[in-house]
Every structure is written in C-alpha cells, then in structure tokens.
Amino acid sequence: DLLKNIVKSVKIPVQVAGGFRNEKIIEKALKFAQRVVIGTLAFSVLPDQKRTLAELLAIFGNEKLVISVDHNDGKIVTRGWKENTDLELVSIVKKLAKNGFTEFLSTSINRDGTLQGPDLKWLQQISEIENVNVIASGGISSIEDIMKVKELNPFGVILGKALYENQVTIEEAKEI
C-alpha cells in the first residue's frame, strides 16, 4: 500500500522492487506500477511460488518483468544480498535472454553505496548480450561515471548515494 501511494503521487513511470516473490503480489503491483523487479524469485523455488518463471513471463510479458541480477564480482546474490550463489552473472543473463526475458537490473553489490565508481567490467559483458536492456546500478559517484556507463549503451542507470549527496543532479544525468 505504501508503494501504491508513492506511485500515485508522482506523474512518472515507476518500477518497483523488493520482496516480489509470488504471482499474486506481482499482479497487485502491476496495477499501479509499470514494471516489477524480481530477483530471488527468478533464482530459487520458493514455498509460495505456484508458477515457473516461464509462466510468469507468459502472463506478464517481458516488458513488465525486470530480472534483478545483483552480483558480487560476477556471482549472483539473492534474498536481499544475504545469500551467495554459484550462478555466473553472464551465463545467467544469456540463458534468461534466450528464454525471452529482455529487462535486467544489474547491481554490483560490492560497489553499491560506496561512490567508488561502477563495475564496468561486468556491466560491459552483460550489455553486449543481444536483446538485453540493462539498467546499471552500484557505485556511481559523478557525471563522469554516468558518461562511462553510457558508453556501454545501457537501457538506464540508477542513481542513489550520488544523488542524495548532491554529487549528481537528475537534470545533469538526463542531459547525458
């Protein structure tokens, strides 16, 4: 309900993330948000998961579901960054893209909130995968970082700490 109220108070498209781990909650969120980000659900079988990932794709479509490929040095992490996996970032994105997913949110968790710059190595590798739209997240500290990320042709970029600490403005980022 909190997310719904926030989305209704703005006049921009909004994607929501965090804890979307079953079909019912995804469906509810898509009534007010344009897109839902799923992470843990994409990489594990949860007790309340009634549908497979392929079925969710068929129901909601690839433009409504964003797969969160949060990683630590190229290894997928799940459950709010608390659970490490042996899943390789690049091979997972390739596999999911082959299965029809096109939207990915990639957060380098060891860079997130650090203002140490984005993890360009992994971002470049997944940005080169055919039919994949990548939203880059983690470590962005300046306009220069945004320009470096832009060279990799991502779908978008998430600004967090740099925005909150006035190191980057939305207006500056939009110009790039």
XYZ file of N, CA, C and O in Angstrom:
704
model
N 0.824 -1.203 0.000
C 0.000 0.000 0.000
C 0.864 1.262 0.000
O 0.514 2.254 -0.629
N 1.988 1.204 0.701
C 2.896 2.354 0.717
C 3.425 2.640 -0.691
O 3.415 3.784 -1.151
N 3.874 1.600 -1.392
C 4.353 1.770 -2.767
C 3.253 2.344 -3.660
O 3.497 3.244 -4.465
N 2.056 1.827 -3.510
C 0.928 2.303 -4.309
C 0.699 3.796 -4.088
O 0.511 4.544 -5.043
N 0.746 4.241 -2.855
C 0.553 5.659 -2.547
C 1.663 6.521 -3.135
O 1.407 7.606 -3.648
N 2.889 6.034 -3.066
C 4.007 6.788 -3.641
C 3.836 6.909 -5.147
O 3.958 7.994 -5.707
N 3.552 5.806 -5.805
C 3.401 5.808 -7.268
C 2.261 6.727 -7.698
O 2.395 7.477 -8.668
N 1.168 6.707 -6.969
C 0.029 7.566 -7.320
C 0.321 9.047 -7.106
O -0.351 9.902 -7.668
N 1.338 9.353 -6.296
C 1.642 10.757 -6.010
C 2.583 11.396 -7.027
O 2.831 12.590 -6.963
N 3.114 10.609 -7.953
C 4.029 11.146 -8.969
C 3.448 10.928 -10.358
O 2.572 10.085 -10.556
N 3.963 11.682 -11.302
C 3.460 11.598 -12.669
C 4.533 11.060 -13.608
O 4.691 11.540 -14.729
N 5.267 10.085 -13.147
C 6.303 9.457 -13.959
C 6.125 7.942 -13.899
O 5.555 7.425 -12.950
N 6.622 7.228 -14.902
C 6.585 5.767 -14.829
C 7.453 5.279 -13.676
O 8.526 5.828 -13.414
N 6.993 4.258 -12.979
C 7.708 3.749 -11.821
C 7.847 2.241 -11.924
O 6.901 1.539 -12.276
N 9.056 1.757 -11.614
C 9.237 0.322 -11.434
C 9.468 0.099 -9.953
O 10.085 0.931 -9.286
N 8.935 -0.985 -9.438
C 9.044 -1.280 -8.011
C 9.856 -2.549 -7.810
O 9.871 -3.433 -8.669
N 10.533 -2.611 -6.661
C 11.408 -3.740 -6.380
C 11.424 -4.038 -4.902
O 11.137 -3.170 -4.080
N 11.777 -5.271 -4.591
C 11.972 -5.658 -3.200
C 10.883 -6.558 -2.678
O 9.786 -6.103 -2.380
N 11.154 -7.836 -2.597
C 10.230 -8.776 -1.971
C 9.106 -9.307 -2.847
O 8.179 -9.929 -2.336
N 9.183 -9.105 -4.144
C 8.137 -9.622 -5.045
C 8.436 -11.084 -5.344
O 9.164 -11.399 -6.279
N 7.835 -11.950 -4.540
C 8.221 -13.357 -4.602
C 7.086 -14.312 -4.924
O 7.212 -15.515 -4.715
N 5.969 -13.767 -5.428
C 4.915 -14.656 -5.922
C 4.038 -13.907 -6.923
O 4.072 -12.677 -7.007
N 3.276 -14.671 -7.670
C 2.447 -14.119 -8.743
C 1.435 -13.096 -8.228
O 1.234 -12.048 -8.842
N 0.820 -13.378 -7.100
C -0.223 -12.507 -6.573
C 0.305 -11.101 -6.275
O -0.315 -10.103 -6.640
N 1.455 -11.011 -5.638
C 1.996 -9.698 -5.283
C 2.490 -8.957 -6.532
O 2.382 -7.739 -6.631
N 3.001 -9.691 -7.515
C 3.414 -9.073 -8.781
C 2.197 -8.492 -9.492
O 2.212 -7.344 -9.943
N 1.149 -9.280 -9.567
C -0.081 -8.834 -10.219
C -0.647 -7.583 -9.533
O -1.048 -6.622 -10.192
N -0.643 -7.591 -8.223
C -1.149 -6.441 -7.462
C -0.312 -5.189 -7.749
O -0.848 -4.106 -7.977
N 1.006 -5.337 -7.775
C 1.893 -4.199 -8.020
C 1.743 -3.649 -9.433
O 1.818 -2.435 -9.650
N 1.512 -4.521 -10.404
C 1.395 -4.066 -11.793
C 0.094 -3.311 -12.057
O -0.066 -2.723 -13.119
N -0.788 -3.267 -11.078
C -1.991 -2.447 -11.223
C -1.677 -0.965 -11.037
O -2.440 -0.112 -11.466
N -0.536 -0.654 -10.396
C -0.177 0.755 -10.199
C 1.233 1.098 -10.687
O 1.534 2.258 -10.914
N 2.089 0.115 -10.861
C 3.457 0.358 -11.332
C 3.607 -0.161 -12.758
O 2.895 -1.079 -13.167
N 4.540 0.412 -13.490
C 4.756 -0.009 -14.870
C 5.537 -1.312 -14.965
O 5.335 -2.089 -15.884
N 6.447 -1.531 -14.012
C 7.290 -2.716 -14.053
C 7.584 -3.197 -12.642
O 7.609 -2.411 -11.702
N 7.832 -4.500 -12.521
C 8.188 -5.103 -11.243
C 9.541 -5.795 -11.409
O 9.766 -6.525 -12.372
N 10.411 -5.543 -10.451
C 11.729 -6.170 -10.444
C 11.663 -7.416 -9.575
O 11.211 -7.366 -8.434
N 12.111 -8.536 -10.146
C 12.175 -9.778 -9.372
C 13.612 -10.287 -9.360
O 14.304 -10.219 -10.362
N 14.034 -10.750 -8.219
C 15.387 -11.272 -8.083
C 15.368 -12.666 -7.523
O 15.497 -13.640 -8.247
N 15.155 -12.766 -6.228
C 15.149 -14.065 -5.559
C 14.197 -15.034 -6.242
O 14.534 -16.203 -6.463
N 13.032 -14.565 -6.609
C 12.036 -15.408 -7.283
C 12.589 -16.017 -8.568
O 12.296 -17.156 -8.899
N 13.440 -15.277 -9.264
C 13.987 -15.756 -10.532
C 15.027 -16.860 -10.349
O 15.281 -17.627 -11.269
N 15.601 -16.957 -9.153
C 16.724 -17.869 -8.961
C 16.500 -18.967 -7.943
O 17.426 -19.691 -7.605
N 15.295 -19.098 -7.430
C 15.048 -20.142 -6.439
C 13.593 -20.564 -6.475
O 12.735 -19.844 -6.951
N 13.355 -21.737 -5.953
C 11.990 -22.224 -5.821
C 11.546 -21.886 -4.399
O 12.121 -22.363 -3.423
N 10.560 -21.024 -4.320
C 10.064 -20.600 -3.012
C 8.800 -21.374 -2.660
O 8.049 -21.782 -3.537
N 8.535 -21.567 -1.369
C 7.358 -22.344 -0.951
C 6.043 -21.814 -1.515
O 5.155 -22.587 -1.837
N 5.914 -20.489 -1.650
C 4.647 -19.926 -2.119
C 4.633 -19.657 -3.624
O 3.713 -19.062 -4.134
N 5.652 -20.128 -4.310
C 5.718 -19.935 -5.759
C 4.926 -21.039 -6.449
O 5.272 -22.204 -6.392
N 3.858 -20.637 -7.116
C 2.995 -21.616 -7.770
C 3.314 -21.746 -9.264
O 2.982 -22.713 -9.888
N 3.929 -20.743 -9.819
C 4.220 -20.727 -11.253
C 5.722 -20.712 -11.503
O 6.485 -20.211 -10.708
N 6.106 -21.221 -12.647
C 7.504 -21.163 -13.033
C 7.811 -19.781 -13.587
O 6.909 -19.008 -13.926
N 9.072 -19.489 -13.727
C 9.499 -18.218 -14.283
C 8.971 -18.049 -15.712
O 8.519 -16.966 -16.090
N 8.991 -19.121 -16.483
C 8.473 -19.067 -17.861
C 6.982 -18.739 -17.879
O 6.509 -17.977 -18.729
N 6.243 -19.283 -16.928
C 4.802 -18.987 -16.853
C 4.570 -17.529 -16.472
O 3.673 -16.879 -17.012
N 5.376 -17.007 -15.557
C 5.247 -15.601 -15.178
C 5.536 -14.698 -16.372
O 4.856 -13.692 -16.581
N 6.518 -15.075 -17.171
C 6.841 -14.316 -18.380
C 5.659 -14.317 -19.339
O 5.286 -13.281 -19.889
N 5.034 -15.458 -19.507
C 3.875 -15.560 -20.400
C 2.693 -14.743 -19.891
O 1.966 -14.128 -20.673
N 2.506 -14.695 -18.599
C 1.386 -13.967 -18.008
C 1.598 -12.459 -18.085
O 0.709 -11.710 -18.499
N 2.777 -11.990 -17.686
C 3.004 -10.551 -17.524
C 3.756 -9.899 -18.682
O 3.661 -8.693 -18.867
N 4.517 -10.667 -19.431
C 5.271 -10.116 -20.551
C 6.650 -9.642 -20.145
O 6.890 -9.277 -18.996
N 7.561 -9.625 -21.124
C 8.950 -9.300 -20.807
C 9.192 -7.822 -20.539
O 10.211 -7.465 -19.978
N 8.281 -6.946 -20.904
C 8.475 -5.529 -20.613
C 7.983 -5.142 -19.219
O 8.287 -4.063 -18.728
N 7.234 -6.017 -18.580
C 6.704 -5.738 -17.234
C 7.555 -6.362 -16.129
O 7.482 -5.938 -14.984
N 8.340 -7.381 -16.493
C 9.172 -8.059 -15.503
C 10.635 -7.731 -15.747
O 11.161 -7.953 -16.838
N 11.285 -7.216 -14.726
C 12.707 -6.909 -14.782
C 13.405 -7.921 -13.877
O 13.023 -8.082 -12.716
N 14.411 -8.596 -14.411
C 15.147 -9.562 -13.604
C 16.318 -8.839 -12.933
O 17.163 -8.249 -13.603
N 16.350 -8.899 -11.629
C 17.436 -8.292 -10.873
C 18.585 -9.289 -10.804
O 18.444 -10.364 -10.223
N 19.689 -8.918 -11.423
C 20.870 -9.768 -11.401
C 21.924 -9.096 -10.518
O 22.973 -8.667 -10.971
N 21.587 -9.016 -9.236
C 22.511 -8.468 -8.255
C 23.687 -9.438 -8.155
O 23.493 -10.658 -8.120
N 24.887 -8.881 -8.120
C 26.042 -9.776 -8.107
C 27.180 -9.219 -7.275
O 27.276 -8.020 -7.020
N 28.025 -10.143 -6.867
C 29.257 -9.819 -6.166
C 30.380 -10.420 -6.995
O 30.529 -11.639 -7.046
N 31.093 -9.564 -7.704
C 32.177 -9.987 -8.587
C 31.731 -11.081 -9.563
O 32.413 -12.084 -9.755
N 30.558 -10.870 -10.165
C 30.084 -11.776 -11.205
C 29.328 -12.995 -10.735
O 28.915 -13.827 -11.541
N 29.079 -13.129 -9.451
C 28.287 -14.238 -8.900
C 26.978 -13.670 -8.360
O 26.976 -12.742 -7.550
N 25.859 -14.253 -8.796
C 24.531 -13.794 -8.389
C 24.350 -13.949 -6.875
O 24.743 -14.962 -6.294
N 23.740 -12.927 -6.269
C 23.343 -12.992 -4.864
C 21.828 -12.775 -4.784
O 21.252 -12.077 -5.614
N 21.209 -13.400 -3.802
C 19.751 -13.329 -3.669
C 19.370 -13.015 -2.223
O 20.223 -12.824 -1.372
N 18.061 -13.017 -1.996
C 17.476 -12.791 -0.666
C 18.020 -11.526 -0.005
O 18.536 -11.562 1.106
N 17.889 -10.411 -0.746
C 18.335 -9.132 -0.211
C 19.840 -9.066 -0.013
O 20.309 -8.448 0.934
N 20.584 -9.720 -0.909
C 22.059 -9.729 -0.904
C 22.630 -10.555 0.232
O 23.807 -10.486 0.536
N 21.800 -11.378 0.861
C 22.261 -12.167 2.000
C 22.721 -13.559 1.605
O 23.440 -14.211 2.365
N 22.291 -14.045 0.434
C 22.617 -15.412 0.042
C 23.457 -15.415 -1.227
O 23.023 -14.942 -2.285
N 24.661 -15.955 -1.120
C 25.523 -16.098 -2.285
C 25.125 -17.343 -3.062
O 24.655 -18.321 -2.479
N 25.315 -17.292 -4.364
C 25.071 -18.464 -5.200
C 26.323 -18.711 -6.035
O 27.239 -17.893 -6.061
N 26.338 -19.834 -6.720
C 27.420 -20.123 -7.662
C 27.014 -19.755 -9.083
O 27.714 -20.098 -10.032
N 25.891 -19.070 -9.221
C 25.388 -18.716 -10.548
C 26.215 -17.588 -11.151
O 26.399 -16.542 -10.537
N 26.701 -17.818 -12.367
C 27.529 -16.839 -13.071
C 26.653 -15.794 -13.742
O 25.748 -16.130 -14.521
N 26.925 -14.526 -13.470
C 26.145 -13.408 -13.992
C 25.942 -13.485 -15.500
O 24.812 -13.454 -15.991
N 27.013 -13.573 -16.252
C 26.921 -13.518 -17.710
C 26.142 -14.707 -18.257
O 25.258 -14.539 -19.099
N 26.419 -15.899 -17.784
C 25.707 -17.074 -18.308
C 24.232 -17.044 -17.935
O 23.375 -17.446 -18.727
N 23.915 -16.528 -16.745
C 22.506 -16.423 -16.330
C 21.763 -15.428 -17.210
O 20.643 -15.690 -17.664
N 22.360 -14.265 -17.473
C 21.690 -13.272 -18.321
C 21.496 -13.837 -19.727
O 20.427 -13.686 -20.317
N 22.499 -14.519 -20.253
C 22.367 -15.136 -21.584
C 21.229 -16.151 -21.603
O 20.414 -16.173 -22.528
N 21.176 -16.990 -20.578
C 20.126 -18.023 -20.502
C 18.740 -17.385 -20.410
O 17.820 -17.784 -21.127
N 18.586 -16.397 -19.542
C 17.284 -15.750 -19.378
C 16.886 -14.988 -20.644
O 15.712 -14.981 -21.019
N 17.848 -14.384 -21.309
C 17.564 -13.684 -22.568
C 17.120 -14.677 -23.636
O 16.180 -14.415 -24.395
N 17.757 -15.813 -23.675
C 17.374 -16.872 -24.633
C 15.947 -17.352 -24.364
O 15.226 -17.726 -25.281
N 15.525 -17.290 -23.104
C 14.179 -17.725 -22.726
C 13.131 -16.619 -22.829
O 11.999 -16.810 -22.425
N 13.531 -15.436 -23.340
C 12.549 -14.393 -23.607
C 12.586 -13.174 -22.722
O 11.859 -12.207 -22.964
N 13.395 -13.181 -21.677
C 13.496 -12.004 -20.828
C 14.401 -10.977 -21.501
O 15.395 -11.328 -22.123
N 14.041 -9.708 -21.397
C 14.816 -8.650 -22.037
C 15.280 -7.573 -21.059
O 16.209 -6.844 -21.359
N 14.635 -7.460 -19.923
C 14.901 -6.363 -18.988
C 15.662 -6.882 -17.767
O 15.210 -7.805 -17.091
N 16.813 -6.248 -17.496
C 17.655 -6.676 -16.389
C 18.137 -5.471 -15.591
O 18.502 -4.442 -16.161
N 18.146 -5.607 -14.292
C 18.708 -4.607 -13.392
C 19.946 -5.231 -12.773
O 19.859 -6.234 -12.066
N 21.109 -4.668 -13.068
C 22.361 -5.224 -12.574
C 22.954 -4.315 -11.513
O 23.349 -3.186 -11.795
N 23.010 -4.831 -10.293
C 23.622 -4.097 -9.194
C 24.883 -4.824 -8.754
O 24.829 -5.995 -8.387
N 25.989 -4.116 -8.807
C 27.236 -4.624 -8.269
C 27.216 -4.320 -6.772
O 27.438 -3.184 -6.364
N 26.922 -5.338 -5.960
C 26.665 -5.075 -4.541
C 27.904 -4.620 -3.785
O 27.791 -3.945 -2.776
N 29.088 -4.971 -4.275
C 30.286 -4.513 -3.579
C 30.618 -3.058 -3.924
O 31.496 -2.467 -3.318
N 29.881 -2.471 -4.873
C 30.059 -1.058 -5.215
C 28.888 -0.201 -4.733
O 29.032 1.008 -4.581
N 27.747 -0.819 -4.499
C 26.545 -0.060 -4.173
C 26.741 0.771 -2.910
O 27.170 0.256 -1.875
N 26.438 2.063 -3.022
C 26.539 2.959 -1.883
C 27.945 3.390 -1.526
O 28.147 4.091 -0.538
N 28.935 3.010 -2.333
C 30.329 3.310 -1.992
C 30.867 4.558 -2.679
O 31.898 5.083 -2.260
N 30.216 4.985 -3.764
C 30.696 6.104 -4.577
C 32.088 5.834 -5.144
O 32.846 6.747 -5.415
N 32.432 4.553 -5.354
C 33.743 4.181 -5.874
C 33.737 3.962 -7.387
O 34.715 3.486 -7.944
N 32.645 4.293 -8.033
C 32.544 4.089 -9.474
C 31.880 2.769 -9.802
O 31.909 1.831 -9.007
N 31.260 2.705 -10.978
C 30.544 1.491 -11.374
C 31.496 0.357 -11.737
O 32.662 0.586 -12.064
N 31.002 -0.850 -11.666
C 31.759 -2.040 -12.034
C 31.614 -2.230 -13.546
O 30.744 -2.958 -14.021
N 32.442 -1.546 -14.295
C 32.314 -1.516 -15.751
C 32.614 -2.865 -16.406
O 32.061 -3.179 -17.457
N 33.465 -3.661 -15.788
C 33.834 -4.962 -16.358
C 32.591 -5.837 -16.571
O 32.327 -6.309 -17.669
N 31.828 -6.037 -15.512
C 30.656 -6.914 -15.604
C 29.536 -6.245 -16.381
O 28.827 -6.891 -17.148
N 29.389 -4.961 -16.205
C 28.356 -4.224 -16.927
C 28.573 -4.322 -18.433
O 27.632 -4.536 -19.196
N 29.806 -4.195 -18.869
C 30.097 -4.302 -20.293
C 29.738 -5.687 -20.820
O 29.127 -5.825 -21.878
N 30.096 -6.717 -20.081
C 29.845 -8.084 -20.540
C 28.361 -8.366 -20.733
O 27.966 -8.970 -21.725
N 27.532 -7.912 -19.803
C 26.106 -8.209 -19.970
C 25.436 -7.238 -20.934
O 24.445 -7.587 -21.566
N 25.987 -6.041 -21.070
C 25.404 -5.075 -22.013
C 25.607 -5.509 -23.463
O 24.885 -5.068 -24.346
N 26.576 -6.354 -23.700
C 26.866 -6.830 -25.055
C 25.987 -7.994 -25.470
O 26.003 -8.405 -26.626
N 25.211 -8.529 -24.555
C 24.339 -9.667 -24.878
C 23.169 -9.173 -25.719
O 22.523 -8.180 -25.394
N 22.895 -9.881 -26.791
C 21.854 -9.486 -27.737
C 20.466 -9.507 -27.102
O 20.139 -10.398 -26.311
N 19.663 -8.507 -27.447
C 18.269 -8.374 -26.987
C 18.145 -8.203 -25.476
O 17.164 -8.664 -24.878
N 19.124 -7.543 -24.861
C 19.108 -7.329 -23.421
C 19.167 -5.827 -23.139
O 20.006 -5.121 -23.678
N 18.246 -5.367 -22.311
C 18.242 -3.991 -21.813
C 18.716 -4.027 -20.372
O 18.067 -4.642 -19.528
N 19.838 -3.359 -20.100
C 20.433 -3.393 -18.773
C 20.283 -2.032 -18.098
O 20.607 -1.002 -18.682
N 19.816 -2.070 -16.865
C 19.816 -0.891 -16.012
C 21.001 -1.077 -15.067
O 21.080 -2.071 -14.350
N 21.928 -0.128 -15.093
C 23.152 -0.215 -14.297
C 22.941 0.394 -12.921
O 22.356 1.465 -12.797
N 23.475 -0.274 -11.903
C 23.334 0.210 -10.535
C 24.563 -0.159 -9.724
O 25.125 -1.234 -9.894
N 24.959 0.768 -8.855
C 26.041 0.485 -7.927
C 27.298 1.270 -8.200
O 27.916 1.117 -9.237
N 27.655 2.160 -7.265
C 28.932 2.838 -7.290
C 29.006 4.155 -8.017
O 30.021 4.843 -7.948
N 27.971 4.546 -8.715
C 28.016 5.785 -9.489
C 28.243 6.961 -8.541
O 27.516 7.132 -7.570
N 29.272 7.770 -8.866
C 29.623 8.861 -7.969
C 29.665 10.223 -8.643
O 29.788 11.230 -7.959
N 29.575 10.243 -9.975
C 29.776 11.513 -10.670
C 29.184 11.459 -12.075
O 28.825 10.394 -12.582
N 29.163 12.621 -12.697
C 28.748 12.706 -14.103
C 29.702 11.893 -14.968
O 29.288 11.232 -15.915
N 30.986 11.915 -14.627
C 31.977 11.139 -15.378
C 31.640 9.649 -15.342
O 31.772 8.951 -16.350
N 31.205 9.154 -14.181
C 30.801 7.745 -14.076
C 29.610 7.459 -14.981
O 29.564 6.420 -15.647
N 28.659 8.368 -15.009
C 27.484 8.180 -15.867
C 27.913 8.152 -17.327
O 27.420 7.335 -18.114
N 28.861 9.011 -17.702
C 29.341 9.032 -19.084
C 30.043 7.711 -19.440
O 29.867 7.184 -20.542
N 30.810 7.153 -18.512
C 31.475 5.855 -18.753
C 30.438 4.752 -18.931
O 30.578 3.883 -19.793
N 29.415 4.776 -18.094
C 28.348 3.776 -18.205
C 27.615 3.946 -19.536
O 27.320 2.971 -20.221
N 27.356 5.172 -19.921
C 26.631 5.432 -21.168
C 27.356 4.842 -22.373
O 26.723 4.361 -23.311
N 28.678 4.842 -22.350
C 29.459 4.268 -23.447
C 29.147 2.784 -23.654
O 29.361 2.248 -24.739
N 28.649 2.132 -22.624
C 28.311 0.703 -22.716
C 26.883 0.488 -23.211
O 26.436 -0.649 -23.316
N 26.183 1.574 -23.476
C 24.837 1.550 -24.050
C 23.803 0.821 -23.185
O 23.066 -0.027 -23.676
N 23.719 1.184 -21.899
C 22.693 0.553 -21.070
C 21.323 1.152 -21.367
O 21.213 2.212 -21.984
N 20.301 0.487 -20.892
C 18.932 0.979 -21.002
C 18.718 2.138 -20.043
O 17.963 3.058 -20.314
N 19.400 2.086 -18.900
C 19.257 3.136 -17.901
C 20.286 2.997 -16.812
O 21.100 2.081 -16.816
N 20.244 3.929 -15.873
C 21.166 3.931 -14.755
C 20.405 4.349 -13.501
O 19.507 5.183 -13.560
N 20.768 3.735 -12.391
C 20.156 4.092 -11.116
C 21.142 4.949 -10.337
O 22.314 4.584 -10.191
N 20.647 6.078 -9.869
C 21.445 6.961 -9.033
C 20.924 6.857 -7.612
O 19.738 6.978 -7.380
N 21.806 6.639 -6.686
C 21.421 6.558 -5.279
C 22.189 7.558 -4.472
O 21.869 8.748 -4.452
N 23.245 7.083 -3.835
C 24.005 7.918 -2.915
C 24.543 9.188 -3.578
O 24.549 10.254 -2.966
N 24.980 9.097 -4.826
C 25.494 10.284 -5.528
C 24.417 11.361 -5.635
O 24.711 12.558 -5.522
N 23.184 10.940 -5.823
C 22.069 11.872 -5.898
C 21.779 12.462 -4.513
O 21.640 13.669 -4.359
N 21.723 11.596 -3.513
C 21.409 12.041 -2.152
C 22.473 12.974 -1.588
O 22.174 13.853 -0.782
N 23.713 12.772 -2.009
C 24.811 13.600 -1.506
C 25.154 14.752 -2.457
O 26.226 15.349 -2.349
N 24.241 15.018 -3.386
C 24.370 16.156 -4.308
C 25.644 16.137 -5.150
O 26.172 17.184 -5.503
N 26.119 14.958 -5.483
C 27.280 14.852 -6.371
C 26.840 14.812 -7.834
O 27.638 15.040 -8.724
N 25.569 14.489 -8.039
C 24.956 14.438 -9.362
C 23.527 14.931 -9.209
O 22.885 14.637 -8.206
N 23.046 15.666 -10.203
C 21.634 16.043 -10.188
C 20.908 15.256 -11.275
O 21.527 14.797 -12.248
N 19.621 15.119 -11.101
C 18.825 14.427 -12.119
C 18.918 15.170 -13.443
O 19.020 14.545 -14.504
N 18.906 16.486 -13.385
C 18.981 17.287 -14.608
C 20.271 17.017 -15.362
O 20.270 16.855 -16.583
N 21.399 16.959 -14.644
C 22.690 16.656 -15.284
C 22.672 15.274 -15.911
O 23.136 15.081 -17.036
N 22.154 14.312 -15.170
C 22.105 12.942 -15.670
C 21.223 12.836 -16.897
O 21.577 12.149 -17.872
N 20.093 13.518 -16.903
C 19.189 13.461 -18.047
C 19.829 14.070 -19.291
O 19.557 13.623 -20.402
N 20.680 15.089 -19.119
C 21.360 15.687 -20.270
C 22.272 14.678 -20.971
O 22.448 14.724 -22.176
N 22.838 13.776 -20.189
C 23.725 12.762 -20.755
C 22.920 11.655 -21.394
O 23.225 11.106 -22.395
